[in-house]
Amino acid sequence: MDLEYADFLLHADGWPAILQDIDQLGTADFGTAAYVEAEDFFRGMIAENHAEADSLA
């Protein structure tokens, strides 16, 4: 886990509806479908960014 996010969780363990229908995940969300969906989304974004960077090199 990212250390800054871990520090954030010490102060605010998640935040439902932080931006309308977007939730800030907390420790209770680890391993849930929402967590897996978010992780898959961000892994896809990272892969896309790497592919784009490679195509520009």
mmCIF file of N, CA, C and O in Angstrom:
data_model
loop_
_atom_site.group_PDB
_atom_site.id
_atom_site.type_symbol
_atom_site.label_atom_id
_atom_site.label_comp_id
_atom_site.label_asym_id
_atom_site.label_seq_id
_atom_site.Cartn_x
_atom_site.Cartn_y
_atom_site.Cartn_z
ATOM 1 N N MET A 1 0.848 -1.178 0.000
ATOM 2 C CA MET A 1 0.000 0.000 0.000
ATOM 3 C C MET A 1 0.891 1.238 0.000
ATOM 4 O O MET A 1 1.912 1.288 0.658
ATOM 5 N N ASP A 2 0.472 2.228 -0.731
ATOM 6 C CA ASP A 2 1.170 3.503 -0.776
ATOM 7 C C ASP A 2 1.226 4.102 0.639
ATOM 8 O O ASP A 2 0.222 4.141 1.349
ATOM 9 N N LEU A 3 2.399 4.567 1.042
ATOM 10 C CA LEU A 3 2.567 5.092 2.403
ATOM 11 C C LEU A 3 1.726 6.333 2.675
ATOM 12 O O LEU A 3 1.204 6.512 3.777
ATOM 13 N N GLU A 4 1.570 7.199 1.680
ATOM 14 C CA GLU A 4 0.745 8.396 1.878
ATOM 15 C C GLU A 4 -0.722 8.012 2.066
ATOM 16 O O GLU A 4 -1.430 8.608 2.878
ATOM 17 N N TYR A 5 -1.176 7.007 1.324
ATOM 18 C CA TYR A 5 -2.559 6.552 1.483
ATOM 19 C C TYR A 5 -2.739 5.891 2.845
ATOM 20 O O TYR A 5 -3.755 6.090 3.512
ATOM 21 N N ALA A 6 -1.744 5.123 3.287
ATOM 22 C CA ALA A 6 -1.801 4.504 4.610
ATOM 23 C C ALA A 6 -1.896 5.579 5.695
ATOM 24 O O ALA A 6 -2.674 5.445 6.640
ATOM 25 N N ASP A 7 -1.133 6.651 5.543
ATOM 26 C CA ASP A 7 -1.195 7.761 6.503
ATOM 27 C C ASP A 7 -2.567 8.429 6.468
ATOM 28 O O ASP A 7 -3.137 8.759 7.504
ATOM 29 N N PHE A 8 -3.112 8.602 5.269
ATOM 30 C CA PHE A 8 -4.441 9.178 5.128
ATOM 31 C C PHE A 8 -5.467 8.333 5.883
ATOM 32 O O PHE A 8 -6.341 8.864 6.568
ATOM 33 N N LEU A 9 -5.360 7.012 5.772
ATOM 34 C CA LEU A 9 -6.319 6.128 6.427
ATOM 35 C C LEU A 9 -6.261 6.227 7.949
ATOM 36 O O LEU A 9 -7.250 5.943 8.620
ATOM 37 N N LEU A 10 -5.123 6.651 8.482
ATOM 38 C CA LEU A 10 -5.041 6.854 9.928
ATOM 39 C C LEU A 10 -5.936 8.004 10.383
ATOM 40 O O LEU A 10 -6.363 8.053 11.533
ATOM 41 N N HIS A 11 -6.213 8.923 9.468
ATOM 42 C CA HIS A 11 -7.002 10.108 9.800
ATOM 43 C C HIS A 11 -8.443 10.028 9.290
ATOM 44 O O HIS A 11 -9.346 10.570 9.915
ATOM 45 N N ALA A 12 -8.627 9.406 8.173
ATOM 46 C CA ALA A 12 -9.962 9.309 7.562
ATOM 47 C C ALA A 12 -10.042 7.977 6.833
ATOM 48 O O ALA A 12 -9.487 7.834 5.756
ATOM 49 N N ASP A 13 -10.704 7.009 7.422
ATOM 50 C CA ASP A 13 -10.761 5.660 6.859
ATOM 51 C C ASP A 13 -11.889 5.551 5.844
ATOM 52 O O ASP A 13 -12.956 5.043 6.104
ATOM 53 N N GLY A 14 -11.614 6.067 4.653
ATOM 54 C CA GLY A 14 -12.608 6.081 3.593
ATOM 55 C C GLY A 14 -13.469 7.329 3.681
ATOM 56 O O GLY A 14 -13.449 8.061 4.672
ATOM 57 N N TRP A 15 -14.201 7.586 2.603
ATOM 58 C CA TRP A 15 -15.051 8.764 2.547
ATOM 59 C C TRP A 15 -16.129 8.512 1.501
ATOM 60 O O TRP A 15 -15.910 8.729 0.314
ATOM 61 N N PRO A 16 -17.290 8.036 1.946
ATOM 62 C CA PRO A 16 -18.370 7.775 0.991
ATOM 63 C C PRO A 16 -18.811 9.059 0.297
ATOM 64 O O PRO A 16 -18.893 10.124 0.914
ATOM 65 N N ALA A 17 -19.080 8.950 -0.989
ATOM 66 C CA ALA A 17 -19.606 10.060 -1.797
ATOM 67 C C ALA A 17 -18.733 11.308 -1.697
ATOM 68 O O ALA A 17 -19.229 12.426 -1.582
ATOM 69 N N ILE A 18 -17.419 11.116 -1.763
ATOM 70 C CA ILE A 18 -16.491 12.250 -1.703
ATOM 71 C C ILE A 18 -16.750 13.215 -2.864
ATOM 72 O O ILE A 18 -16.601 14.416 -2.728
ATOM 73 N N LEU A 19 -17.156 12.677 -3.987
ATOM 74 C CA LEU A 19 -17.491 13.494 -5.149
ATOM 75 C C LEU A 19 -18.715 12.871 -5.809
ATOM 76 O O LEU A 19 -18.598 11.973 -6.650
ATOM 77 N N GLN A 20 -19.873 13.272 -5.365
ATOM 78 C CA GLN A 20 -21.168 12.769 -5.824
ATOM 79 C C GLN A 20 -21.243 11.252 -5.681
ATOM 80 O O GLN A 20 -21.487 10.759 -4.592
ATOM 81 N N ASP A 21 -21.011 10.499 -6.752
ATOM 82 C CA ASP A 21 -21.133 9.039 -6.675
ATOM 83 C C ASP A 21 -19.778 8.330 -6.594
ATOM 84 O O ASP A 21 -19.685 7.131 -6.801
ATOM 85 N N ILE A 22 -18.726 9.070 -6.268
ATOM 86 C CA ILE A 22 -17.384 8.498 -6.153
ATOM 87 C C ILE A 22 -17.027 8.374 -4.677
ATOM 88 O O ILE A 22 -17.139 9.334 -3.921
ATOM 89 N N ASP A 23 -16.620 7.170 -4.275
ATOM 90 C CA ASP A 23 -16.230 6.914 -2.891
ATOM 91 C C ASP A 23 -14.715 6.815 -2.770
ATOM 92 O O ASP A 23 -14.057 6.267 -3.654
ATOM 93 N N GLN A 24 -14.171 7.369 -1.689
ATOM 94 C CA GLN A 24 -12.767 7.148 -1.327
ATOM 95 C C GLN A 24 -12.755 5.848 -0.531
ATOM 96 O O GLN A 24 -13.387 5.752 0.514
ATOM 97 N N LEU A 25 -12.076 4.827 -1.045
ATOM 98 C CA LEU A 25 -12.089 3.533 -0.381
ATOM 99 C C LEU A 25 -11.352 3.583 0.945
ATOM 100 O O LEU A 25 -10.356 4.272 1.086
ATOM 101 N N GLY A 26 -11.851 2.836 1.902
ATOM 102 C CA GLY A 26 -11.221 2.706 3.210
ATOM 103 C C GLY A 26 -10.813 1.268 3.454
ATOM 104 O O GLY A 26 -10.975 0.397 2.591
ATOM 105 N N THR A 27 -10.312 0.985 4.627
ATOM 106 C CA THR A 27 -9.827 -0.365 4.924
ATOM 107 C C THR A 27 -10.935 -1.405 4.868
ATOM 108 O O THR A 27 -10.678 -2.562 4.533
ATOM 109 N N ALA A 28 -12.166 -1.026 5.182
ATOM 110 C CA ALA A 28 -13.281 -1.976 5.126
ATOM 111 C C ALA A 28 -13.553 -2.434 3.694
ATOM 112 O O ALA A 28 -14.181 -3.468 3.481
ATOM 113 N N ASP A 29 -13.062 -1.679 2.716
ATOM 114 C CA ASP A 29 -13.294 -1.996 1.307
ATOM 115 C C ASP A 29 -12.254 -2.947 0.720
ATOM 116 O O ASP A 29 -12.448 -3.461 -0.383
ATOM 117 N N PHE A 30 -11.145 -3.175 1.415
ATOM 118 C CA PHE A 30 -10.104 -4.054 0.881
ATOM 119 C C PHE A 30 -10.673 -5.444 0.624
ATOM 120 O O PHE A 30 -11.318 -6.032 1.478
ATOM 121 N N GLY A 31 -10.427 -5.936 -0.573
ATOM 122 C CA GLY A 31 -10.880 -7.272 -0.929
ATOM 123 C C GLY A 31 -12.313 -7.338 -1.434
ATOM 124 O O GLY A 31 -12.756 -8.389 -1.873
ATOM 125 N N THR A 32 -13.033 -6.231 -1.400
ATOM 126 C CA THR A 32 -14.411 -6.222 -1.897
ATOM 127 C C THR A 32 -14.416 -6.043 -3.412
ATOM 128 O O THR A 32 -13.391 -5.728 -4.031
ATOM 129 N N ALA A 33 -15.587 -6.214 -4.001
ATOM 130 C CA ALA A 33 -15.726 -6.018 -5.440
ATOM 131 C C ALA A 33 -15.356 -4.592 -5.835
ATOM 132 O O ALA A 33 -14.734 -4.373 -6.880
ATOM 133 N N ALA A 34 -15.700 -3.604 -5.007
ATOM 134 C CA ALA A 34 -15.367 -2.209 -5.310
ATOM 135 C C ALA A 34 -13.858 -2.008 -5.346
ATOM 136 O O ALA A 34 -13.337 -1.294 -6.210
ATOM 137 N N TYR A 35 -13.157 -2.632 -4.421
ATOM 138 C CA TYR A 35 -11.701 -2.514 -4.372
ATOM 139 C C TYR A 35 -11.069 -3.154 -5.609
ATOM 140 O O TYR A 35 -10.195 -2.567 -6.248
ATOM 141 N N VAL A 36 -11.529 -4.350 -5.952
ATOM 142 C CA VAL A 36 -10.994 -5.055 -7.119
ATOM 143 C C VAL A 36 -11.267 -4.253 -8.390
ATOM 144 O O VAL A 36 -10.395 -4.113 -9.257
ATOM 145 N N GLU A 37 -12.460 -3.685 -8.497
ATOM 146 C CA GLU A 37 -12.807 -2.874 -9.662
ATOM 147 C C GLU A 37 -11.901 -1.649 -9.766
ATOM 148 O O GLU A 37 -11.395 -1.317 -10.843
ATOM 149 N N ALA A 38 -11.667 -0.980 -8.653
ATOM 150 C CA ALA A 38 -10.795 0.195 -8.650
ATOM 151 C C ALA A 38 -9.361 -0.188 -8.999
ATOM 152 O O ALA A 38 -8.693 0.501 -9.783
ATOM 153 N N GLU A 39 -8.881 -1.290 -8.426
ATOM 154 C CA GLU A 39 -7.519 -1.738 -8.708
ATOM 155 C C GLU A 39 -7.361 -2.076 -10.189
ATOM 156 O O GLU A 39 -6.373 -1.676 -10.822
ATOM 157 N N ASP A 40 -8.323 -2.783 -10.758
ATOM 158 C CA ASP A 40 -8.270 -3.121 -12.187
ATOM 159 C C ASP A 40 -8.272 -1.857 -13.046
ATOM 160 O O ASP A 40 -7.534 -1.760 -14.029
ATOM 161 N N PHE A 41 -9.097 -0.892 -12.670
ATOM 162 C CA PHE A 41 -9.167 0.365 -13.415
ATOM 163 C C PHE A 41 -7.816 1.064 -13.429
ATOM 164 O O PHE A 41 -7.316 1.478 -14.479
ATOM 165 N N PHE A 42 -7.208 1.197 -12.245
ATOM 166 C CA PHE A 42 -5.938 1.913 -12.166
ATOM 167 C C PHE A 42 -4.796 1.146 -12.814
ATOM 168 O O PHE A 42 -3.913 1.746 -13.432
ATOM 169 N N ARG A 43 -4.818 -0.176 -12.724
ATOM 170 C CA ARG A 43 -3.796 -0.958 -13.428
ATOM 171 C C ARG A 43 -3.922 -0.754 -14.940
ATOM 172 O O ARG A 43 -2.922 -0.660 -15.650
ATOM 173 N N GLY A 44 -5.151 -0.673 -15.436
ATOM 174 C CA GLY A 44 -5.371 -0.406 -16.857
ATOM 175 C C GLY A 44 -4.872 0.965 -17.255
ATOM 176 O O GLY A 44 -4.269 1.139 -18.317
ATOM 177 N N MET A 45 -5.118 1.961 -16.401
ATOM 178 C CA MET A 45 -4.637 3.314 -16.684
ATOM 179 C C MET A 45 -3.111 3.350 -16.736
ATOM 180 O O MET A 45 -2.529 3.997 -17.609
ATOM 181 N N ILE A 46 -2.471 2.662 -15.815
ATOM 182 C CA ILE A 46 -1.008 2.626 -15.786
ATOM 183 C C ILE A 46 -0.476 1.956 -17.047
ATOM 184 O O ILE A 46 0.469 2.451 -17.670
ATOM 185 N N ALA A 47 -1.094 0.849 -17.442
ATOM 186 C CA ALA A 47 -0.658 0.148 -18.652
ATOM 187 C C ALA A 47 -0.814 1.030 -19.883
ATOM 188 O O ALA A 47 0.076 1.063 -20.750
ATOM 189 N N GLU A 48 -1.922 1.747 -19.969
ATOM 190 C CA GLU A 48 -2.135 2.657 -21.098
ATOM 191 C C GLU A 48 -1.078 3.754 -21.124
ATOM 192 O O GLU A 48 -0.567 4.106 -22.192
ATOM 193 N N ASN A 49 -0.753 4.311 -19.972
ATOM 194 C CA ASN A 49 0.260 5.367 -19.912
ATOM 195 C C ASN A 49 1.628 4.854 -20.314
ATOM 196 O O ASN A 49 2.369 5.543 -21.020
ATOM 197 N N HIS A 50 1.976 3.643 -19.900
ATOM 198 C CA HIS A 50 3.255 3.055 -20.286
ATOM 199 C C HIS A 50 3.291 2.805 -21.794
ATOM 200 O O HIS A 50 4.306 3.067 -22.430
ATOM 201 N N ALA A 51 2.193 2.299 -22.343
ATOM 202 C CA ALA A 51 2.142 2.031 -23.776
ATOM 203 C C ALA A 51 2.278 3.325 -24.567
ATOM 204 O O ALA A 51 2.986 3.385 -25.572
ATOM 205 N N GLU A 52 1.620 4.369 -24.111
ATOM 206 C CA GLU A 52 1.708 5.672 -24.779
ATOM 207 C C GLU A 52 3.124 6.227 -24.700
ATOM 208 O O GLU A 52 3.668 6.722 -25.684
ATOM 209 N N ALA A 53 3.743 6.117 -23.547
ATOM 210 C CA ALA A 53 5.109 6.604 -23.380
ATOM 211 C C ALA A 53 6.069 5.826 -24.271
ATOM 212 O O ALA A 53 6.978 6.410 -24.880
ATOM 213 N N ASP A 54 5.867 4.525 -24.365
ATOM 214 C CA ASP A 54 6.734 3.699 -25.221
ATOM 215 C C ASP A 54 6.579 4.078 -26.680
ATOM 216 O O ASP A 54 7.550 4.074 -27.446
ATOM 217 N N SER A 55 5.364 4.430 -27.095
ATOM 218 C CA SER A 55 5.148 4.789 -28.499
ATOM 219 C C SER A 55 5.769 6.145 -28.839
ATOM 220 O O SER A 55 6.053 6.419 -30.005
ATOM 221 N N LEU A 56 5.977 6.976 -27.840
ATOM 222 C CA LEU A 56 6.585 8.287 -28.057
ATOM 223 C C LEU A 56 8.100 8.245 -28.026
ATOM 224 O O LEU A 56 8.755 9.202 -28.469
ATOM 225 N N ALA A 57 8.652 7.160 -27.522
ATOM 226 C CA ALA A 57 10.113 7.057 -27.373
ATOM 227 C C ALA A 57 10.788 6.739 -28.682
ATOM 228 O O ALA A 57 10.278 6.338 -29.634
#
